[in-house]
Amino acid sequence: MSSLSDKSAQEISDLLDEYGIKHGPVVESTRNLYEKKLKEAMAKGKRAKPSPDKTYYREEEEEVTYVYRTPTKSEASGDRGAYPRARQEWNERDYQHETSYSNYSKPKPEYNRSSYGNEPDMYDTPSTYRSTYAKSPPMKSGQDVPDAPKSSRLIPLSEGFLSLLHSTLATMTMMMRATTNVRPDTSQLIPIGLRMGSGSENKRTFL
Amino acid sequence: MIRTRSRRVGEGLVRVCVCVCVCVCVCVCVCVPAVRMSTTSQKHRDFVGEPMADKPVTALSGIGETLGKKLEENGFDKAYVVLGQFLLLRKDTEMFTDWLKDSIGANSRQASSCAQCLKEWCDAFL
């Protein structure tokens, strides 16, 4: 196996692309770093070509809508161990992509976990997949919406505070209304009380 | 009358609650951004607040004398040279952090602080 230091800059760049490592130009100051990254990627296991397709997959996934094929459910459940597809709608629309994926090398379970550490729930080996499938089928549809914004958490934080503000303002307005509702009653009661006071003292005891 | 007294007390309580809610809202609006600000050091704010010009590497957040000397030994004698390296790595903070750890032996906190400092500088001035 030729060492990475013997390779040209272009070869290093190509290898980085194969492993899906985003990189800049391979120059003197960056070469050592990229060689280390490649060594780590190689040590983790060969996940060479499909990884760039994964990015395409995500883009395609956003575009493609439901392709509902009921007979593929039984097949897809068996295939899902090999194909990391449980991202959003697992039943639908994956089958076409799965056929395209079938052209690539099959040992993917390790690749699934190592490549996407951010989303462990989505890509599972066959042993764990069904357990998560069983646990969270209702959550999958619900997780779609919150998963997207999780990538940028700043926005939901501000939204949370806005909702807090809104709720407090709502309570405040309700209280203000309550106070305004109370006031006319007291304004009415005071002259009544004066009249009552001028009349008989006995009636005060009821109040 | 007892009723008017109780109503007045109720009104007072309601007003107190309203004031408390307002204070809570104000505090939330003020304190949270303040908390975010306090996570950056004075050095960070000094660097990010103006063009770096010819500042030395020790002006970077997270880079003290020891790390600064190591950077200079590697040829990075000015902050803008380190900026150059950051840009070569496509402004990827993670990659830059790894590079700092490998090249000069920075720890995670120092490296991430420097990366964040450069990233914010780029967002402001680049």
Tab-separated table of C-alpha atoms in Angstrom:
chain	number	residue	atom	x	y	z
A	1	MET	CA	0.000	0.000	0.000
A	2	SER	CA	1.622	3.251	-1.110
A	3	SER	CA	1.907	5.794	1.615
A	4	LEU	CA	-0.121	8.922	1.382
A	5	SER	CA	2.937	11.136	1.442
A	6	ASP	CA	4.040	9.704	-1.904
A	7	LYS	CA	0.838	10.694	-3.591
A	8	SER	CA	0.458	13.886	-5.496
A	9	ALA	CA	-1.731	16.704	-4.333
A	10	GLN	CA	-4.328	15.846	-6.935
A	11	GLU	CA	-4.466	12.247	-5.767
A	12	ILE	CA	-4.898	13.347	-2.174
A	13	SER	CA	-7.682	15.638	-3.289
A	14	ASP	CA	-9.370	12.826	-5.162
A	15	LEU	CA	-9.108	10.526	-2.170
A	16	LEU	CA	-10.628	13.173	0.049
A	17	ASP	CA	-13.514	13.510	-2.359
A	18	GLU	CA	-14.002	9.766	-2.347
A	19	TYR	CA	-14.285	9.719	1.400
A	20	GLY	CA	-16.583	12.679	1.337
A	21	ILE	CA	-14.253	14.916	3.289
A	22	LYS	CA	-14.759	18.550	2.497
A	23	HIS	CA	-11.411	20.099	1.882
A	24	GLY	CA	-9.602	23.069	0.474
A	25	PRO	CA	-6.499	23.099	-1.678
A	26	VAL	CA	-3.861	20.545	-0.791
A	27	VAL	CA	-0.851	22.713	-0.154
A	28	GLU	CA	2.140	22.440	2.108
A	29	SER	CA	0.435	23.668	5.216
A	30	THR	CA	-2.723	21.652	4.720
A	31	ARG	CA	-1.249	18.436	3.407
A	32	ASN	CA	-0.380	16.935	6.757
A	33	LEU	CA	-3.837	17.534	8.047
A	34	TYR	CA	-5.493	15.967	5.025
A	35	GLU	CA	-3.204	12.958	5.173
A	36	LYS	CA	-4.236	12.443	8.776
A	37	LYS	CA	-7.866	12.765	7.872
A	38	LEU	CA	-7.471	10.207	5.127
A	39	LYS	CA	-5.738	7.802	7.446
A	40	GLU	CA	-8.562	8.110	9.931
A	41	ALA	CA	-11.140	7.623	7.219
A	42	MET	CA	-9.338	4.561	5.909
A	43	ALA	CA	-9.021	3.146	9.398
A	44	LYS	CA	-12.738	3.490	9.988
A	45	GLY	CA	-13.474	1.315	7.030
A	46	LYS	CA	-13.962	1.669	3.360
A	47	ARG	CA	-16.864	3.887	2.610
A	48	ALA	CA	-15.357	5.346	-0.473
A	49	LYS	CA	-17.818	6.161	-3.164
A	50	PRO	CA	-21.320	6.212	-1.783
A	51	SER	CA	-20.666	9.036	0.602
A	52	PRO	CA	-20.699	11.784	-2.013
A	53	ASP	CA	-23.892	10.219	-3.299
A	54	LYS	CA	-25.353	10.632	0.108
A	55	THR	CA	-25.301	14.361	-0.330
A	56	TYR	CA	-27.052	13.983	-3.619
A	57	TYR	CA	-29.454	11.643	-1.956
A	58	ARG	CA	-30.468	14.259	0.513
A	59	GLU	CA	-31.119	16.763	-2.207
A	60	GLU	CA	-33.113	14.247	-4.138
A	61	GLU	CA	-35.000	13.322	-1.061
A	62	GLU	CA	-36.224	16.833	-0.672
A	63	GLU	CA	-37.410	16.952	-4.231
A	64	VAL	CA	-39.049	13.582	-4.548
A	65	THR	CA	-42.479	13.154	-3.087
A	66	TYR	CA	-44.276	9.992	-2.128
A	67	VAL	CA	-43.771	6.979	-4.242
A	68	TYR	CA	-46.007	4.560	-2.519
A	69	ARG	CA	-45.431	0.935	-3.265
A	70	THR	CA	-46.984	-1.458	-0.848
A	71	PRO	CA	-45.275	-4.630	-2.100
A	72	THR	CA	-41.902	-3.050	-1.377
A	73	LYS	CA	-42.607	-2.815	2.310
A	74	SER	CA	-41.635	-6.384	2.995
A	75	GLU	CA	-38.646	-6.047	0.744
A	76	ALA	CA	-37.666	-2.680	2.058
A	77	SER	CA	-37.711	-3.835	5.641
A	78	GLY	CA	-35.221	-6.494	4.743
A	79	ASP	CA	-33.167	-4.189	2.611
A	80	ARG	CA	-32.992	-1.396	5.058
A	81	GLY	CA	-30.237	-2.986	6.894
A	82	ALA	CA	-28.132	-2.663	3.829
A	83	TYR	CA	-29.407	0.645	2.653
A	84	PRO	CA	-29.404	3.589	4.995
A	85	ARG	CA	-32.734	4.968	4.075
A	86	ALA	CA	-34.861	5.420	7.131
A	87	ARG	CA	-34.575	9.111	7.081
A	88	GLN	CA	-38.025	10.503	6.491
A	89	GLU	CA	-40.685	8.365	4.819
A	90	TRP	CA	-39.276	4.949	4.885
A	91	ASN	CA	-42.024	3.137	3.081
A	92	GLU	CA	-42.286	5.433	0.171
A	93	ARG	CA	-40.053	6.685	-2.542
A	94	ASP	CA	-36.942	4.944	-1.278
A	95	TYR	CA	-37.254	1.972	-3.471
A	96	GLN	CA	-36.151	3.745	-6.581
A	97	HIS	CA	-33.140	5.114	-4.803
A	98	GLU	CA	-32.423	1.787	-3.291
A	99	THR	CA	-32.056	0.258	-6.704
A	100	SER	CA	-29.507	2.864	-7.581
A	101	TYR	CA	-27.693	2.168	-4.354
A	102	SER	CA	-27.646	-1.508	-5.031
A	103	ASN	CA	-24.947	-0.881	-7.571
A	104	TYR	CA	-22.506	0.053	-4.856
A	105	SER	CA	-20.715	-2.059	-2.360
A	106	LYS	CA	-22.838	-3.651	0.260
A	107	PRO	CA	-21.030	-3.525	3.586
A	108	LYS	CA	-22.757	-0.422	4.737
A	109	PRO	CA	-23.950	-0.922	8.294
A	110	GLU	CA	-20.688	0.315	9.742
A	111	TYR	CA	-20.666	3.076	7.224
A	112	ASN	CA	-24.100	4.127	8.282
A	113	ARG	CA	-23.173	4.750	11.846
A	114	SER	CA	-19.800	6.240	11.273
A	115	SER	CA	-20.828	8.547	8.514
A	116	TYR	CA	-23.760	10.053	10.237
A	117	GLY	CA	-23.090	10.474	13.864
A	118	ASN	CA	-25.471	13.335	14.031
A	119	GLU	CA	-28.494	11.248	13.227
A	120	PRO	CA	-28.107	7.887	14.863
A	121	ASP	CA	-31.791	7.247	14.782
A	122	MET	CA	-31.970	7.432	11.060
A	123	TYR	CA	-29.361	4.971	9.882
A	124	ASP	CA	-29.294	1.662	11.626
A	125	THR	CA	-27.862	-1.785	11.178
A	126	PRO	CA	-30.400	-4.515	10.635
A	127	SER	CA	-30.255	-5.656	14.252
A	128	THR	CA	-31.078	-2.285	15.707
A	129	TYR	CA	-33.187	-0.990	12.893
A	130	ARG	CA	-36.301	-2.930	13.690
A	131	SER	CA	-36.095	-2.074	17.338
A	132	THR	CA	-36.032	1.604	16.513
A	133	TYR	CA	-38.652	0.996	13.892
A	134	ALA	CA	-40.864	-0.589	16.497
A	135	LYS	CA	-40.201	2.135	19.007
A	136	SER	CA	-40.711	5.194	16.971
A	137	PRO	CA	-42.960	4.722	13.979
A	138	PRO	CA	-45.311	7.452	15.117
A	139	MET	CA	-42.395	9.671	15.894
A	140	LYS	CA	-40.859	9.435	12.475
A	141	SER	CA	-43.471	11.587	10.885
A	142	GLY	CA	-43.323	13.988	13.749
A	143	GLN	CA	-39.570	14.037	13.749
A	144	ASP	CA	-39.407	15.229	10.198
A	145	VAL	CA	-40.373	18.735	11.019
A	146	PRO	CA	-38.306	19.165	14.170
A	147	ASP	CA	-35.292	17.426	12.599
A	148	ALA	CA	-34.940	20.011	9.938
A	149	PRO	CA	-34.783	22.956	12.241
A	150	LYS	CA	-32.506	21.123	14.662
A	151	SER	CA	-29.682	21.813	12.366
A	152	SER	CA	-29.984	25.454	13.177
A	153	ARG	CA	-30.995	25.765	16.740
A	154	LEU	CA	-30.808	29.488	17.006
A	155	ILE	CA	-34.096	29.997	15.265
A	156	PRO	CA	-36.189	27.734	17.482
A	157	LEU	CA	-34.607	29.273	20.558
A	158	SER	CA	-35.742	32.712	19.551
A	159	GLU	CA	-39.094	31.280	18.633
A	160	GLY	CA	-39.316	29.715	22.059
A	161	PHE	CA	-38.680	33.051	23.683
A	162	LEU	CA	-41.168	34.705	21.398
A	163	SER	CA	-43.760	32.146	22.395
A	164	LEU	CA	-42.885	32.803	26.056
A	165	LEU	CA	-43.351	36.503	25.490
A	166	HIS	CA	-46.578	35.910	23.681
A	167	SER	CA	-47.953	33.765	26.454
A	168	THR	CA	-46.975	36.248	29.136
A	169	LEU	CA	-48.437	39.080	27.143
A	170	ALA	CA	-51.611	37.090	26.716
A	171	THR	CA	-51.858	36.543	30.456
A	172	MET	CA	-51.143	40.193	31.028
A	173	THR	CA	-53.906	41.255	28.667
A	174	MET	CA	-56.279	38.877	30.353
A	175	MET	CA	-55.390	40.317	33.709
A	176	MET	CA	-55.802	43.821	32.400
A	177	ARG	CA	-59.212	42.901	31.106
A	178	ALA	CA	-60.016	41.384	34.452
A	179	THR	CA	-59.013	44.564	36.203
A	180	THR	CA	-61.026	46.649	33.783
A	181	ASN	CA	-63.959	44.368	34.317
A	182	VAL	CA	-63.620	44.726	38.045
A	183	ARG	CA	-63.398	48.476	38.085
A	184	PRO	CA	-66.825	49.355	36.800
A	185	ASP	CA	-68.315	47.096	39.440
A	186	THR	CA	-66.519	48.927	42.208
A	187	SER	CA	-67.429	52.258	40.711
A	188	GLN	CA	-71.001	51.168	40.801
A	189	LEU	CA	-70.707	49.784	44.277
A	190	ILE	CA	-69.241	52.875	45.860
A	191	PRO	CA	-72.286	55.129	45.265
A	192	ILE	CA	-74.453	52.192	46.299
A	193	GLY	CA	-72.391	51.884	49.445
A	194	LEU	CA	-72.781	55.601	50.090
A	195	ARG	CA	-76.508	55.359	49.628
A	196	MET	CA	-76.574	52.315	51.838
A	197	GLY	CA	-74.519	54.096	54.460
A	198	SER	CA	-76.780	57.075	54.444
A	199	GLY	CA	-79.777	54.759	54.792
A	200	SER	CA	-79.522	52.052	57.406
A	201	GLU	CA	-76.535	50.814	59.267
A	202	ASN	CA	-77.880	47.321	59.536
A	203	LYS	CA	-77.363	46.575	55.882
A	204	ARG	CA	-73.628	47.038	56.170
A	205	THR	CA	-73.275	43.857	58.119
A	206	PHE	CA	-74.324	41.817	55.118
A	207	LEU	CA	-71.482	43.263	53.119
B	1	MET	CA	-67.010	47.434	52.840
B	2	ILE	CA	-65.398	44.037	52.956
B	3	ARG	CA	-66.187	43.401	49.335
B	4	THR	CA	-64.608	46.625	48.181
B	5	ARG	CA	-61.600	45.919	50.371
B	6	SER	CA	-61.226	42.437	49.012
B	7	ARG	CA	-61.620	43.735	45.503
B	8	ARG	CA	-59.020	46.387	46.110
B	9	VAL	CA	-56.669	43.775	47.496
B	10	GLY	CA	-57.405	41.618	44.464
B	11	GLU	CA	-56.668	44.502	42.149
B	12	GLY	CA	-53.431	45.133	43.948
B	13	LEU	CA	-52.438	41.513	43.631
B	14	VAL	CA	-53.294	41.532	39.959
B	15	ARG	CA	-51.176	44.618	39.424
B	16	VAL	CA	-48.297	43.001	41.271
B	17	CYS	CA	-48.582	39.924	39.078
B	18	VAL	CA	-48.613	42.067	35.966
B	19	CYS	CA	-45.489	43.858	37.092
B	20	VAL	CA	-43.791	40.562	37.834
B	21	CYS	CA	-44.639	39.272	34.382
B	22	VAL	CA	-43.305	42.396	32.786
B	23	CYS	CA	-40.117	42.112	34.781
B	24	VAL	CA	-39.731	38.485	33.788
B	25	CYS	CA	-40.181	39.371	30.144
B	26	VAL	CA	-37.672	42.163	30.369
B	27	CYS	CA	-35.183	39.965	32.150
B	28	VAL	CA	-35.569	37.224	29.603
B	29	CYS	CA	-35.039	39.633	26.762
B	30	VAL	CA	-32.046	41.236	28.378
B	31	CYS	CA	-30.330	38.407	30.161
B	32	VAL	CA	-30.324	35.823	27.434
B	33	PRO	CA	-28.402	37.917	24.948
B	34	ALA	CA	-26.198	38.993	27.822
B	35	VAL	CA	-25.507	35.370	28.632
B	36	ARG	CA	-24.586	34.756	25.032
B	37	MET	CA	-22.252	37.690	25.105
B	38	SER	CA	-20.537	36.599	28.282
B	39	THR	CA	-19.356	33.337	26.713
B	40	THR	CA	-16.850	35.291	24.611
B	41	SER	CA	-13.785	36.735	26.263
B	42	GLN	CA	-12.570	40.279	26.128
B	43	LYS	CA	-9.730	39.145	23.879
B	44	HIS	CA	-12.245	37.667	21.491
B	45	ARG	CA	-14.298	40.821	21.417
B	46	ASP	CA	-11.215	42.969	20.912
B	47	PHE	CA	-10.109	40.898	17.950
B	48	VAL	CA	-13.490	40.580	16.290
B	49	GLY	CA	-14.325	44.237	16.708
B	50	GLU	CA	-11.852	45.654	14.209
B	51	PRO	CA	-9.707	44.695	11.198
B	52	MET	CA	-6.756	42.669	12.368
B	53	ALA	CA	-4.138	44.676	10.413
B	54	ASP	CA	-0.706	43.548	11.628
B	55	LYS	CA	-1.729	42.138	14.950
B	56	PRO	CA	0.480	39.341	16.259
B	57	VAL	CA	-0.796	35.802	16.596
B	58	THR	CA	-1.091	36.245	20.328
B	59	ALA	CA	-3.936	38.664	19.678
B	60	LEU	CA	-6.067	35.709	18.593
B	61	SER	CA	-8.473	34.370	21.160
B	62	GLY	CA	-7.150	31.170	22.687
B	63	ILE	CA	-3.575	31.796	21.602
B	64	GLY	CA	-1.293	32.707	24.453
B	65	GLU	CA	2.460	33.106	24.605
B	66	THR	CA	3.293	29.417	24.415
B	67	LEU	CA	1.055	28.648	21.475
B	68	GLY	CA	2.035	31.912	19.856
B	69	LYS	CA	5.689	30.921	19.883
B	70	LYS	CA	4.900	27.556	18.386
B	71	LEU	CA	2.926	29.196	15.626
B	72	GLU	CA	5.784	31.533	14.885
B	73	GLU	CA	8.156	28.609	14.697
B	74	ASN	CA	5.905	27.107	12.086
B	75	GLY	CA	6.006	30.292	10.115
B	76	PHE	CA	2.757	31.823	11.273
B	77	ASP	CA	4.105	35.018	12.723
B	78	LYS	CA	1.106	37.282	12.210
B	79	ALA	CA	-2.602	36.845	12.782
B	80	TYR	CA	-3.323	37.314	9.102
B	81	VAL	CA	-1.144	34.331	8.233
B	82	VAL	CA	-3.236	32.195	10.560
B	83	LEU	CA	-6.251	33.720	8.866
B	84	GLY	CA	-4.778	32.531	5.605
B	85	GLN	CA	-4.638	29.008	6.919
B	86	PHE	CA	-8.219	29.283	8.126
B	87	LEU	CA	-9.289	30.400	4.676
B	88	LEU	CA	-7.339	27.603	3.004
B	89	LEU	CA	-9.359	25.210	5.086
B	90	ARG	CA	-12.466	26.830	3.648
B	91	LYS	CA	-13.401	28.498	6.906
B	92	ASP	CA	-14.287	25.133	8.382
B	93	THR	CA	-13.938	25.577	12.132
B	94	GLU	CA	-13.746	21.873	12.783
B	95	MET	CA	-10.961	21.345	10.275
B	96	PHE	CA	-9.121	24.397	11.565
B	97	THR	CA	-9.466	23.179	15.132
B	98	ASP	CA	-7.955	19.851	14.133
B	99	TRP	CA	-5.130	21.619	12.365
B	100	LEU	CA	-4.323	23.715	15.412
B	101	LYS	CA	-4.337	20.680	17.653
B	102	ASP	CA	-2.058	18.760	15.317
B	103	SER	CA	0.377	21.499	14.431
B	104	ILE	CA	0.931	23.263	17.737
B	105	GLY	CA	-0.630	20.970	20.290
B	106	ALA	CA	-3.464	23.242	21.302
B	107	ASN	CA	-6.172	21.764	23.456
B	108	SER	CA	-9.817	21.674	22.446
B	109	ARG	CA	-10.810	24.826	24.237
B	110	GLN	CA	-7.971	26.928	22.848
B	111	ALA	CA	-8.393	25.617	19.327
B	112	SER	CA	-12.138	26.070	19.219
B	113	SER	CA	-11.819	29.530	20.730
B	114	CYS	CA	-9.359	30.563	18.029
B	115	ALA	CA	-11.505	29.043	15.306
B	116	GLN	CA	-14.609	30.802	16.544
B	117	CYS	CA	-12.702	34.068	16.785
B	118	LEU	CA	-11.529	33.830	13.192
B	119	LYS	CA	-14.927	32.751	11.966
B	120	GLU	CA	-16.613	35.749	13.511
B	121	TRP	CA	-13.918	38.046	12.195
B	122	CYS	CA	-14.541	36.685	8.718
B	123	ASP	CA	-18.274	37.102	9.096
B	124	ALA	CA	-17.734	40.713	10.023
B	125	PHE	CA	-14.978	41.823	7.685
B	126	LEU	CA	-14.365	39.352	4.919
